[in-house]
Structure formats: structure tokens, C-alpha cells
CSV table of N, CA and C in Angstrom, one decimal:
chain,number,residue,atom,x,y,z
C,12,UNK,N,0.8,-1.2,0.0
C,12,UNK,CA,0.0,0.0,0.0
C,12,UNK,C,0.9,1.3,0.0
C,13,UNK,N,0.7,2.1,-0.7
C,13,UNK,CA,1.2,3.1,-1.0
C,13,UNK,C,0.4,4.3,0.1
C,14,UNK,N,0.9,5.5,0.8
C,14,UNK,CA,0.5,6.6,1.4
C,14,UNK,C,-0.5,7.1,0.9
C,15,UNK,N,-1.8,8.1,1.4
C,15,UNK,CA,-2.4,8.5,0.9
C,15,UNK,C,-2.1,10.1,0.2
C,16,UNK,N,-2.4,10.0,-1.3
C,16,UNK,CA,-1.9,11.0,-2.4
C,16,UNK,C,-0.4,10.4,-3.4
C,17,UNK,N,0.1,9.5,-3.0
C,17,UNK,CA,1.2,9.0,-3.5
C,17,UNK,C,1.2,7.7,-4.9
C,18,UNK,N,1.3,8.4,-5.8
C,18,UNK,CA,1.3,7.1,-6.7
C,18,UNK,C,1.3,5.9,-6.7
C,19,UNK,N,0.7,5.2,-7.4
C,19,UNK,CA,1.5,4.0,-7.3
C,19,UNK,C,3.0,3.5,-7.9
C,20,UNK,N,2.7,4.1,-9.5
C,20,UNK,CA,3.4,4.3,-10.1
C,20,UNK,C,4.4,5.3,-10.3
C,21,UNK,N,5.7,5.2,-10.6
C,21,UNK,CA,6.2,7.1,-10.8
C,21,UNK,C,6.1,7.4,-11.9
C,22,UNK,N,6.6,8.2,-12.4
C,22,UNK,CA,5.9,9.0,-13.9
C,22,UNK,C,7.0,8.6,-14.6
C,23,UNK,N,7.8,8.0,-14.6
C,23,UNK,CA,8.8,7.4,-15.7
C,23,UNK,C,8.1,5.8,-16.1
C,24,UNK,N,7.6,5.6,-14.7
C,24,UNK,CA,7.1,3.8,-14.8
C,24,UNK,C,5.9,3.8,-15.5
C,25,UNK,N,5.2,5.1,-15.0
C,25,UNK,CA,4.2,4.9,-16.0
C,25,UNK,C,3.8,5.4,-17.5
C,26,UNK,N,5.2,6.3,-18.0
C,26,UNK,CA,5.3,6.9,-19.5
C,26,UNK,C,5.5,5.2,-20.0
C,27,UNK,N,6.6,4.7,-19.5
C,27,UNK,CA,6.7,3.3,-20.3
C,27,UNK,C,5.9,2.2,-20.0
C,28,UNK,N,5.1,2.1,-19.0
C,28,UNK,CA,3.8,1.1,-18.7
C,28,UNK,C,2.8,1.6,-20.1
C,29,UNK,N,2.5,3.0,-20.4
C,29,UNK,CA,1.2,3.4,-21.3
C,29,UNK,C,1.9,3.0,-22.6
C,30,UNK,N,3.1,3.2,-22.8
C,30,UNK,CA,3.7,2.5,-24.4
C,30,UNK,C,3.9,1.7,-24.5
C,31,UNK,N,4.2,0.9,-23.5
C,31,UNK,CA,4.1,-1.0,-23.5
C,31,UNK,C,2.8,-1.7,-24.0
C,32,UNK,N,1.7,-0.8,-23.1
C,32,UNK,CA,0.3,-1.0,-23.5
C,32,UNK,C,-0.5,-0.6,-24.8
C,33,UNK,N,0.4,0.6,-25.6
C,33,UNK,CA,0.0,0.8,-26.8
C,33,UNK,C,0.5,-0.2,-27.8
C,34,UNK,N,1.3,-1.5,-27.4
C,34,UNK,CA,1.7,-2.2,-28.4
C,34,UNK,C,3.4,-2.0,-29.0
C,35,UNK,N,3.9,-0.8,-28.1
C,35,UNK,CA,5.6,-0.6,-28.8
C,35,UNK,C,6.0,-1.2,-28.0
C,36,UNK,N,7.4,-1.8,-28.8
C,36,UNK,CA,8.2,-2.5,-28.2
C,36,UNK,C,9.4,-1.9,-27.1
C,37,UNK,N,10.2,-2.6,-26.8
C,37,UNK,CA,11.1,-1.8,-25.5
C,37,UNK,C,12.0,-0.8,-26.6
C,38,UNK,N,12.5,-1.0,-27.5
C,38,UNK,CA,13.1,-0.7,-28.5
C,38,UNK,C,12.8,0.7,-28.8
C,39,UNK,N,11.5,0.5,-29.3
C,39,UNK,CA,10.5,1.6,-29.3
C,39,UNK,C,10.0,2.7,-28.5
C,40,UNK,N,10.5,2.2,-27.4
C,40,UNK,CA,9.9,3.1,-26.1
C,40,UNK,C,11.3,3.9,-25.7
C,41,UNK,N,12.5,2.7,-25.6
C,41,UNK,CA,13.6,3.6,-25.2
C,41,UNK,C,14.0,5.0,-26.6
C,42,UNK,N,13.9,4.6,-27.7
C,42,UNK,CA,14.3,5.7,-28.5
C,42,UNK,C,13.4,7.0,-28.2
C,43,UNK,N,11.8,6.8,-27.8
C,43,UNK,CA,11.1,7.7,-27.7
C,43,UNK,C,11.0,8.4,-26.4
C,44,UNK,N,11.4,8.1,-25.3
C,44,UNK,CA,11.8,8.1,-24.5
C,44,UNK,C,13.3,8.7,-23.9
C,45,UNK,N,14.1,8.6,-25.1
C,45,UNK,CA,15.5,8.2,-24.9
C,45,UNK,C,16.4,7.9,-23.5
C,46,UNK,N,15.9,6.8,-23.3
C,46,UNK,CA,15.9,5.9,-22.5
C,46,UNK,C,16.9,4.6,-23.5
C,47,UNK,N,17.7,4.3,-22.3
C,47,UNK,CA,18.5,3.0,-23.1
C,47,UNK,C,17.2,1.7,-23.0
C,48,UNK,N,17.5,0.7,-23.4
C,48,UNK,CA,16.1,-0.8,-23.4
C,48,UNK,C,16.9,-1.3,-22.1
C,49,UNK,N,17.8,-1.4,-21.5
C,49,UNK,CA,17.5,-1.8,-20.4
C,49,UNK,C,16.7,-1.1,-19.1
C,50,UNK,N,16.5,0.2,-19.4
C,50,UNK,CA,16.0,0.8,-18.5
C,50,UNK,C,14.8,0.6,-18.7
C,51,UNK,N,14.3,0.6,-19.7
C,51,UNK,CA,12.5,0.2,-20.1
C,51,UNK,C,12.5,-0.9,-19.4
C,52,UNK,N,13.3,-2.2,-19.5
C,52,UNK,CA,13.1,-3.6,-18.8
C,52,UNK,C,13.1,-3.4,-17.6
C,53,UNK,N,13.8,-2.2,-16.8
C,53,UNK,CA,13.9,-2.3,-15.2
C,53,UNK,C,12.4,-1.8,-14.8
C,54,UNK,N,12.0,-0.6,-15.8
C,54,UNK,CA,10.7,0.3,-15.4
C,54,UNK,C,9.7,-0.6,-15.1
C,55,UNK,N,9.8,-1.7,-16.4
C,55,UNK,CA,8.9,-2.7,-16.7
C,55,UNK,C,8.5,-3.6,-15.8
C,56,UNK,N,9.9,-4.1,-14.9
C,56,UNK,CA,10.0,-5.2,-14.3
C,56,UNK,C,9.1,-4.6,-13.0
C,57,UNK,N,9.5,-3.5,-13.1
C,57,UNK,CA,9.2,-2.7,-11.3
C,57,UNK,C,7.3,-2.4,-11.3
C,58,UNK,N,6.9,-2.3,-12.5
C,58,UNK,CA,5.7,-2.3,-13.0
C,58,UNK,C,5.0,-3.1,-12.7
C,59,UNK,N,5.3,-4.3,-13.5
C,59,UNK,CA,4.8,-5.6,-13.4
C,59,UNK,C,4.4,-6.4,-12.1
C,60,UNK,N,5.6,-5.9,-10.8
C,60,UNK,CA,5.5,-6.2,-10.2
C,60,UNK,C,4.6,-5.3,-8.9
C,61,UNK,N,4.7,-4.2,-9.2
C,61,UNK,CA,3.8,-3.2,-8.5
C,61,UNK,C,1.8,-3.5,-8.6
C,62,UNK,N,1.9,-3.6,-10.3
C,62,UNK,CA,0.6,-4.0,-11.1
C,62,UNK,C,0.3,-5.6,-11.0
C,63,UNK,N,0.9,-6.5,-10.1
C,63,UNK,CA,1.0,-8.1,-10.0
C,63,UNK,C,-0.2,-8.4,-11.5
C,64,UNK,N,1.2,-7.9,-12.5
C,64,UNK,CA,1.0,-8.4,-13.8
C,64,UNK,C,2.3,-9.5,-14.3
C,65,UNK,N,1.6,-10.0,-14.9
C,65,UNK,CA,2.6,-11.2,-15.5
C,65,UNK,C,3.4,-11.2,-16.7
C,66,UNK,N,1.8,-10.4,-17.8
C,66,UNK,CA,2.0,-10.6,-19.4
C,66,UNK,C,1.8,-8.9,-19.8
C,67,UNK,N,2.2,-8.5,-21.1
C,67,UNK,CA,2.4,-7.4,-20.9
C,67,UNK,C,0.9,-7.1,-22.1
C,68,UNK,N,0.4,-8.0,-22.0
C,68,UNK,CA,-0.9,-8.2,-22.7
C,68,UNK,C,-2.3,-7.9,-21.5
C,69,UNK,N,-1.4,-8.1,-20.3
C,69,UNK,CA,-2.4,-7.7,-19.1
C,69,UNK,C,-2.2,-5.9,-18.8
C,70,UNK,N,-0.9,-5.4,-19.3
C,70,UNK,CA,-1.2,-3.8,-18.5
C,70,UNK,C,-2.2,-3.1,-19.2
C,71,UNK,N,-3.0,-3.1,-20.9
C,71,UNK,CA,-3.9,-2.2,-20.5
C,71,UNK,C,-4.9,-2.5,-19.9
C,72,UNK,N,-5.1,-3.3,-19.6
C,72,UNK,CA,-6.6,-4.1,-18.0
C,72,UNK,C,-6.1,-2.9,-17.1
C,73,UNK,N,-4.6,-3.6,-16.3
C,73,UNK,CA,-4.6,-2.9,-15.1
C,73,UNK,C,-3.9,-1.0,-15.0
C,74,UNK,N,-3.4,-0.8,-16.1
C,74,UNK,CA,-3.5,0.5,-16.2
C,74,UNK,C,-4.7,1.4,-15.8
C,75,UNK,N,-5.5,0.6,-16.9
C,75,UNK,CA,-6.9,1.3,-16.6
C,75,UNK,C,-7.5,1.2,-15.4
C,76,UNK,N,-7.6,0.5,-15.0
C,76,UNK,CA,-8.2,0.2,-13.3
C,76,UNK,C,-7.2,0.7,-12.9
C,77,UNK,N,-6.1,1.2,-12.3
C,77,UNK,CA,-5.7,2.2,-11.4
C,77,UNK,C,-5.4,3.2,-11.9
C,78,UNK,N,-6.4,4.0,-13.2
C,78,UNK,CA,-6.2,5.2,-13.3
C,78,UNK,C,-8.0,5.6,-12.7
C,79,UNK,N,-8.3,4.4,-13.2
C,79,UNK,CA,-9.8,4.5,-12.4
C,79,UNK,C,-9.8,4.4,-11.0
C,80,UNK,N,-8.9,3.8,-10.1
C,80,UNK,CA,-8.6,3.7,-8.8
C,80,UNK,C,-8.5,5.5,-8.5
C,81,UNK,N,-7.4,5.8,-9.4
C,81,UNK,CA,-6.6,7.2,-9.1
C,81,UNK,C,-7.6,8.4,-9.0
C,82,UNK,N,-8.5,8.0,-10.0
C,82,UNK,CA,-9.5,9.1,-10.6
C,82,UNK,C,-10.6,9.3,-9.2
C,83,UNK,N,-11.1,8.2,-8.7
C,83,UNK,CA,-11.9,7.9,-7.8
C,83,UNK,C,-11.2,8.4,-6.4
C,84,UNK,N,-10.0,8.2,-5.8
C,84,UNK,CA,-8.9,9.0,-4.8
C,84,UNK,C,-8.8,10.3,-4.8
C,85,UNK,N,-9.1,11.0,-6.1
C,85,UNK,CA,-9.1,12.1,-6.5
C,85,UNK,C,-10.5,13.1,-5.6
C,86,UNK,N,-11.5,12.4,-6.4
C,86,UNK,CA,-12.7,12.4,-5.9
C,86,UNK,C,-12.8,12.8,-4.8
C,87,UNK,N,-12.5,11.8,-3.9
C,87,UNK,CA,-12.7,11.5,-2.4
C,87,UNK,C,-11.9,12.9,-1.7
C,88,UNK,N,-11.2,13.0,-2.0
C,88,UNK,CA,-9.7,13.8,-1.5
C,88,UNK,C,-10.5,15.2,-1.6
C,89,UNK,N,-11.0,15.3,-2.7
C,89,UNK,CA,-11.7,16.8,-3.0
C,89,UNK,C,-13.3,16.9,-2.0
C,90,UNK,N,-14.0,15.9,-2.0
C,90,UNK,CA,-15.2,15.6,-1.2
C,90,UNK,C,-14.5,15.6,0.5
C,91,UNK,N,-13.6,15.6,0.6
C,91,UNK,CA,-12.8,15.7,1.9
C,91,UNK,C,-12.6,17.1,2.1
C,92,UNK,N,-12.5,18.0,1.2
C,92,UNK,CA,-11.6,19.2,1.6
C,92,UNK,C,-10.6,19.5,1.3
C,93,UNK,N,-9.7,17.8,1.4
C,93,UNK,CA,-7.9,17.9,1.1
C,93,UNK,C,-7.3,18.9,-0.4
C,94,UNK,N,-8.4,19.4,-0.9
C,94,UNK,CA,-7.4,19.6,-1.6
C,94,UNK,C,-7.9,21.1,-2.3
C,95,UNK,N,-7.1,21.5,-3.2
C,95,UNK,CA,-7.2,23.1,-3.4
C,95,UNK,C,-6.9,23.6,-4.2
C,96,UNK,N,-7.7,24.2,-5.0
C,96,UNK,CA,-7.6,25.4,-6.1
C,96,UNK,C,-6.5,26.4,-6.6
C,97,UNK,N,-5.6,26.2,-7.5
C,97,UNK,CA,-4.5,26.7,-7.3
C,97,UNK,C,-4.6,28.1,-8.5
C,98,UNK,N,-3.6,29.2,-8.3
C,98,UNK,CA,-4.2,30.7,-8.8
C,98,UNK,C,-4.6,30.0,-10.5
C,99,UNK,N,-3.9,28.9,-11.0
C,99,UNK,CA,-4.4,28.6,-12.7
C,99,UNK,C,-5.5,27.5,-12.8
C,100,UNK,N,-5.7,27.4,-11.7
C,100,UNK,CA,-7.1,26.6,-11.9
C,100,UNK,C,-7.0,25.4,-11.8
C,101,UNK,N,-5.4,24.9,-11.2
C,101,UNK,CA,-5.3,23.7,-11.0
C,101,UNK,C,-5.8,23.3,-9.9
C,102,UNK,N,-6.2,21.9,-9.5
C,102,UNK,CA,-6.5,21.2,-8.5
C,102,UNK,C,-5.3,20.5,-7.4
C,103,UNK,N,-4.6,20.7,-6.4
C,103,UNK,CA,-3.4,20.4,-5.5
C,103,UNK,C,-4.0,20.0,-4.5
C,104,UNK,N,-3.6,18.7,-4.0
C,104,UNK,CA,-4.3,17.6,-2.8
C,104,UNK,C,-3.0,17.6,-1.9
C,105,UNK,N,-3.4,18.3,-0.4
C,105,UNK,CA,-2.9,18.6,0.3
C,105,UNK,C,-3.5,17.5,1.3
């Protein structure tokens, strides 16, 4: 379990989790990315195992369910109070 407001994922794991899931290869991801392919495999591996996925035919299932997890946290956090209006209109969960 992750803290409440804290990812699951970090935003490198999950730039290469969402292109793994579009069907590109590691190859594909590290050039776009410019990222070497072993680092996509480490992102990957740390993914997989965060997302208790096996096949990489399973991350867009679980992607989407913890952005729907995320989206629903969001929610709650704002129905709480926790969070706040920022001068550009962004939303910041305190």
C-alpha cells in the first residue's frame, strides 16, 4: 500500500507502462523516450511487479483500473476538503 496521495506508479514507470500498453516494443519506447532498453526492462519489471502483472498483454486491463482507482482518490480527497484550487485553476491535494 502506497501513502495516501502517492502514486503507485512514478511517472517514468508509467510513461513506459502506457507504451508498452500501446503495443511498442522496449526498443520503441527507449528511443522515444531516450531511455537505453535496459532501463524500459527495469521500469517494466518494477511495473509488473507493483501492477501483479505477469503478461504485458495484461497492462492495458490494469493500467486502466488504477487510473480509475486514481481518478476515484481524486474524488474523495476533493469531497474531503484535502485539496485546493490553485491561482491557474489547477487542483493540489494537500
Amino acid at each position: 500500500p502506497t501513502p495516501a496521495g502517492t502514486p503507485l506508479l512514478s511517472e517514468a514507470e508509467r510513461k513506459v507502462a502506457e507504451l508498452a500498453a500501446r503495443g511498442q516494443t522496449n526498443r520503441e519506447i527507449g528511443r522515444r523516450l531516450y531511455i537505453t532498453v535496459s532501463t524500459v526492462e527495469q521500469h517494466l519489471t518494477r511495473v509488473y511487479r507493483k501492477l501483479n502483472v505477469r503478461k504485458r498483454t495484461e497492462l492495458p486491463a490494469e493500467l486502466s483500473r488504477l487510473n480509475d482507482s486514481e481518478d476515484s482518490h481524486d474524488v474523495t480527497r476533493e469531497a474531503e476538503g484535502t485539496s485546493t484550487r490553485t491561482s491557474d485553476g489547477a487542483t493540489a491535494g494537500y
